[in-house]
XYZ file of C-alpha atoms in Angstrom:
339
model
C 69.545 29.847 -15.130
C 69.116 26.002 -15.095
C 65.496 24.826 -14.635
C 63.264 21.829 -15.578
C 60.819 24.034 -17.475
C 61.037 24.593 -21.038
C 60.908 28.292 -22.149
C 57.953 28.316 -24.503
C 54.734 30.257 -24.942
C 51.407 28.772 -24.345
C 50.565 29.244 -27.875
C 52.113 26.649 -30.210
C 53.128 28.491 -33.243
C 54.871 25.506 -34.991
C 52.931 22.319 -34.700
C 49.870 23.502 -36.521
C 48.224 23.042 -39.803
C 48.405 25.848 -42.051
C 44.979 27.571 -42.541
C 45.478 28.160 -46.132
C 45.806 24.416 -46.700
C 42.626 23.408 -44.857
C 39.990 26.092 -44.767
C 37.054 26.144 -44.784
C 36.739 23.684 -41.838
C 33.497 21.649 -41.346
C 34.190 21.443 -37.549
C 36.002 24.008 -35.476
C 39.381 23.133 -34.130
C 38.754 24.851 -30.878
C 35.450 25.569 -28.937
C 35.844 28.055 -25.945
C 33.214 27.471 -23.264
C 33.264 29.929 -20.498
C 32.754 28.303 -17.089
C 32.132 31.712 -15.527
C 32.231 35.238 -16.785
C 33.124 37.121 -13.650
C 36.446 37.050 -12.011
C 37.812 37.260 -8.550
C 40.721 39.497 -9.622
C 40.461 43.091 -10.745
C 43.495 43.324 -13.110
C 44.280 46.943 -14.619
C 44.342 45.645 -18.011
C 41.133 43.454 -18.133
C 37.481 44.359 -18.487
C 36.306 41.317 -16.593
C 37.911 42.888 -13.536
C 36.163 46.288 -13.804
C 33.075 45.704 -11.860
C 31.476 49.062 -12.536
C 31.969 48.642 -16.395
C 30.409 45.060 -16.311
C 27.363 46.508 -14.386
C 26.766 48.911 -17.355
C 27.454 46.192 -20.049
C 24.447 44.046 -21.228
C 25.060 40.263 -20.991
C 28.088 40.634 -18.696
C 28.161 39.526 -14.957
C 26.145 36.295 -15.520
C 28.284 34.469 -13.446
C 28.872 30.612 -13.515
C 27.508 28.536 -16.494
C 24.733 26.212 -15.568
C 25.751 22.716 -15.528
C 22.817 21.256 -17.161
C 23.258 23.812 -19.946
C 26.900 22.992 -20.199
C 26.201 19.077 -20.518
C 23.723 19.925 -23.385
C 26.352 21.907 -25.189
C 28.899 19.017 -24.783
C 26.168 16.579 -26.189
C 25.564 18.635 -29.177
C 29.250 18.639 -30.004
C 28.628 15.210 -31.480
C 26.578 16.896 -34.433
C 29.878 17.902 -35.969
C 31.277 15.774 -38.606
C 34.689 15.592 -37.100
C 35.995 15.299 -33.350
C 36.787 18.747 -31.901
C 40.477 19.119 -31.191
C 40.028 21.065 -28.219
C 37.353 22.121 -25.684
C 38.784 25.137 -24.034
C 37.091 25.831 -20.676
C 37.952 29.570 -20.614
C 36.723 32.788 -22.094
C 35.953 35.969 -20.026
C 36.303 35.056 -16.308
C 37.990 32.827 -14.007
C 37.032 29.434 -14.663
C 37.717 28.020 -11.018
C 34.779 30.286 -9.790
C 32.499 27.702 -11.269
C 31.855 25.170 -8.374
C 31.410 22.344 -11.136
C 34.578 23.050 -12.903
C 36.118 19.548 -12.271
C 32.769 17.970 -13.394
C 32.915 20.039 -16.555
C 36.241 18.741 -17.405
C 35.206 15.076 -16.591
C 32.025 15.359 -18.701
C 33.817 16.682 -21.740
C 36.519 13.989 -21.338
C 34.103 11.130 -21.023
C 31.930 12.309 -23.821
C 34.624 11.496 -26.451
C 33.542 14.815 -28.453
C 37.134 16.202 -28.392
C 40.712 15.226 -28.264
C 41.678 17.396 -25.494
C 40.297 19.602 -22.760
C 42.398 22.659 -21.326
C 41.925 25.874 -19.309
C 43.524 29.107 -18.431
C 43.315 30.246 -14.771
C 44.698 32.853 -12.249
C 45.287 29.611 -9.999
C 44.339 31.701 -6.897
C 41.646 29.323 -6.047
C 43.738 26.184 -6.466
C 43.931 24.063 -3.306
C 45.313 20.429 -3.070
C 41.806 19.060 -2.938
C 40.714 21.025 -5.997
C 43.896 20.164 -7.836
C 43.338 16.428 -7.405
C 39.772 16.787 -8.507
C 40.810 18.441 -11.726
C 43.797 16.091 -12.423
C 41.524 13.061 -11.730
C 38.763 14.502 -13.992
C 41.199 14.313 -16.996
C 42.321 17.911 -17.697
C 45.006 17.725 -20.439
C 46.411 21.143 -19.996
C 46.428 24.118 -17.508
C 47.656 27.422 -18.345
C 48.474 29.676 -15.387
C 48.487 33.498 -15.625
C 50.846 34.935 -12.993
C 50.281 38.515 -12.193
C 53.320 39.350 -10.034
C 56.177 38.037 -8.090
C 55.040 38.926 -4.427
C 51.891 39.832 -2.593
C 52.477 43.416 -2.764
C 52.541 43.456 -6.638
C 49.479 41.277 -6.749
C 47.489 43.807 -4.685
C 48.732 46.608 -6.979
C 48.259 45.115 -10.299
C 45.305 42.640 -9.769
C 43.775 44.430 -6.723
C 43.558 41.138 -4.880
C 45.126 40.093 -1.463
C 47.038 37.075 -2.272
C 49.181 34.736 0.190
C 51.997 34.435 -2.257
C 53.821 31.535 -0.383
C 50.658 29.480 -0.377
C 49.850 30.284 -3.878
C 53.283 29.028 -5.185
C 52.946 26.006 -2.963
C 49.526 25.120 -4.264
C 50.991 25.358 -7.895
C 53.798 23.173 -6.866
C 51.199 20.525 -5.517
C 49.445 20.517 -8.847
C 52.632 19.970 -10.790
C 53.851 17.252 -8.498
C 50.552 15.341 -9.006
C 49.674 16.520 -12.534
C 49.900 12.965 -14.139
C 48.542 13.524 -17.805
C 48.282 17.328 -17.249
C 50.737 19.704 -19.061
C 51.249 22.889 -17.078
C 52.451 26.246 -18.600
C 53.024 29.342 -16.453
C 53.204 33.009 -18.064
C 53.694 36.466 -16.625
C 53.303 40.042 -18.088
C 56.931 40.946 -18.319
C 56.157 44.593 -18.693
C 55.457 45.047 -15.105
C 58.713 43.422 -14.114
C 62.433 44.758 -13.682
C 65.145 42.379 -15.077
C 65.841 41.272 -11.537
C 62.123 40.419 -11.040
C 61.910 38.540 -14.207
C 64.834 36.240 -12.944
C 62.962 35.881 -9.657
C 59.847 34.775 -11.672
C 62.033 32.129 -13.415
C 63.659 31.049 -10.074
C 60.271 30.662 -8.170
C 58.376 28.804 -11.011
C 61.006 27.432 -13.361
C 61.113 23.807 -11.519
C 57.327 23.538 -10.966
C 55.915 23.710 -14.411
C 56.460 22.106 -17.843
C 56.503 25.311 -19.818
C 57.351 28.979 -18.926
C 57.308 32.276 -20.578
C 57.280 36.037 -20.296
C 54.643 37.660 -22.335
C 53.716 41.363 -22.957
C 50.843 43.618 -22.522
C 48.897 44.316 -25.653
C 45.501 45.588 -26.877
C 43.727 42.331 -26.260
C 40.171 43.918 -25.961
C 38.958 46.511 -28.594
C 36.972 49.284 -27.285
C 38.087 48.670 -23.667
C 40.093 51.727 -22.660
C 43.064 50.304 -20.705
C 44.042 53.777 -18.974
C 45.697 52.184 -15.955
C 48.440 50.162 -17.573
C 50.588 50.940 -20.525
C 50.138 48.755 -23.640
C 53.594 47.527 -25.050
C 53.710 48.988 -28.564
C 57.071 48.079 -29.341
C 56.683 44.228 -29.625
C 53.850 41.438 -29.926
C 52.496 39.277 -27.292
C 55.297 36.909 -27.580
C 58.046 39.393 -27.957
C 57.674 39.064 -31.773
C 57.700 41.777 -34.489
C 54.577 43.831 -34.808
C 52.687 43.196 -38.168
C 49.758 44.754 -39.712
C 47.328 41.913 -40.279
C 43.866 42.296 -42.172
C 42.444 38.731 -41.925
C 41.711 37.462 -38.494
C 42.630 33.704 -38.382
C 40.681 32.994 -35.237
C 37.212 33.311 -36.931
C 37.967 30.391 -39.187
C 39.069 27.661 -36.612
C 37.391 28.784 -33.140
C 33.925 28.982 -31.607
C 33.000 30.904 -28.599
C 30.141 30.118 -26.215
C 29.589 32.447 -23.255
C 28.680 31.373 -19.686
C 24.860 32.309 -20.517
C 25.004 29.963 -23.517
C 25.009 32.721 -26.146
C 27.342 32.239 -29.099
C 29.951 34.977 -29.965
C 31.574 35.793 -33.313
C 34.841 36.378 -31.438
C 36.334 34.830 -28.146
C 37.673 38.445 -27.518
C 34.173 40.058 -27.576
C 34.396 41.007 -23.944
C 31.115 43.221 -24.045
C 29.121 40.679 -25.841
C 28.396 43.075 -28.695
C 28.629 40.465 -31.432
C 26.428 37.599 -30.766
C 24.870 35.073 -33.237
C 22.184 33.492 -31.352
C 19.497 36.343 -31.532
C 19.504 36.203 -35.270
C 19.286 32.278 -35.316
C 16.624 31.551 -32.679
C 16.022 30.611 -29.239
C 17.984 27.291 -29.171
C 20.612 26.677 -31.551
C 23.347 23.859 -31.901
C 26.921 24.552 -31.987
C 26.967 22.924 -35.424
C 24.084 25.070 -36.646
C 26.091 28.166 -35.731
C 29.252 26.883 -37.281
C 27.346 26.109 -40.607
C 25.275 29.346 -40.478
C 25.166 31.880 -43.276
C 25.774 34.661 -40.575
C 29.194 33.311 -39.799
C 30.028 32.433 -43.344
C 29.432 36.050 -44.111
C 31.468 37.319 -41.157
C 34.552 35.263 -42.215
C 34.078 36.367 -45.860
C 34.114 40.018 -44.631
C 37.654 39.475 -43.531
C 38.699 38.018 -46.825
C 37.206 40.856 -48.702
C 39.523 43.122 -46.844
C 36.518 45.122 -45.071
C 37.367 44.624 -41.348
C 38.570 48.129 -40.769
C 35.523 49.736 -42.663
C 33.050 47.879 -40.291
C 33.455 50.442 -37.539
C 30.393 49.282 -35.554
C 32.229 45.974 -35.001
C 35.102 45.517 -32.427
C 37.092 43.939 -35.120
C 37.752 47.507 -36.814
C 40.272 48.424 -34.247
C 41.497 45.193 -32.963
C 45.169 45.453 -31.703
C 45.546 41.703 -31.252
C 45.721 40.943 -34.939
C 49.099 42.898 -35.283
C 50.519 42.053 -31.809
C 49.227 38.478 -31.472
C 47.742 36.654 -34.554
C 49.215 33.146 -34.609
C 48.967 33.113 -38.448
C 48.923 35.477 -41.318
C 46.772 34.373 -44.249
C 46.252 37.997 -45.753
C 48.103 36.891 -48.961
C 45.730 33.775 -49.377
C 42.524 35.837 -48.828
C 41.572 35.523 -52.584
C 42.227 32.093 -52.894
C 40.185 31.263 -49.782
C 37.367 33.549 -50.901
C 36.988 31.124 -53.873
C 36.834 28.002 -51.581
C 34.185 29.259 -49.143
């Protein structure tokens, strides 16, 4: 099928520095800041869509991040010795639920603290007016998660009533006016027939820069995904499943929740692995990055102790074998000497 979009995953596995050559980092490459930890979707595979679960989970259901808090966090990014590569306005929830989202993009861009600002969204709240505000604010990249190829599929899989034609038209409008902003669209292919997959490409292949079919994997440890089947045959991007001991993410990413707390992992959906409580009432991003607690957490992986720390989400993380962007297991001893 001919289309303008390039078939490529949202995760760039090629144009990246090998961690074995650059660790330890004095500045994180990516800082995730969660604009909002709640979601308007109730997807079967995601804890953020499970309202009853979130009500029982301390620290979740906070809602949109306070804009003054956000500005103070961005201001603090200048404390790092190097410029951050990416401020990623996404973690647990739907970013566009934050009414200040365009302002968040603009503030980060104008601050000069980072090379790029990007986000991941379900795009259900995109309108032409909001799209123009986001583009004008300077967003560099938008990843759109599509959850079906018609309204009925959305209602079944995401339990959300969606005007599908309007949804597609709003995405098309963003693409046509995107200027500097790269757009990537992906879908969970495990819910599609072969014919539906072709329909996905036909619908979006000419209104995005990148397009890809992913698979449903065990993203969130200790979240029982009983309503949807995990693909245990291939990885997130259709690649081979491989056992990985050392998590690469903890060495180059930082995660900040919508309430301003710091997480050891961006996949810590139940906020059970927070750093702030031990470090004090207010801590800067750099102090967290330079902390002994984070250093010990990173070294735990390098010592091969991940699966023995059963109290951590990390012990049974399925993402590492189905979606780790880089395998640094064989360099763990070398990296331990450097840390």
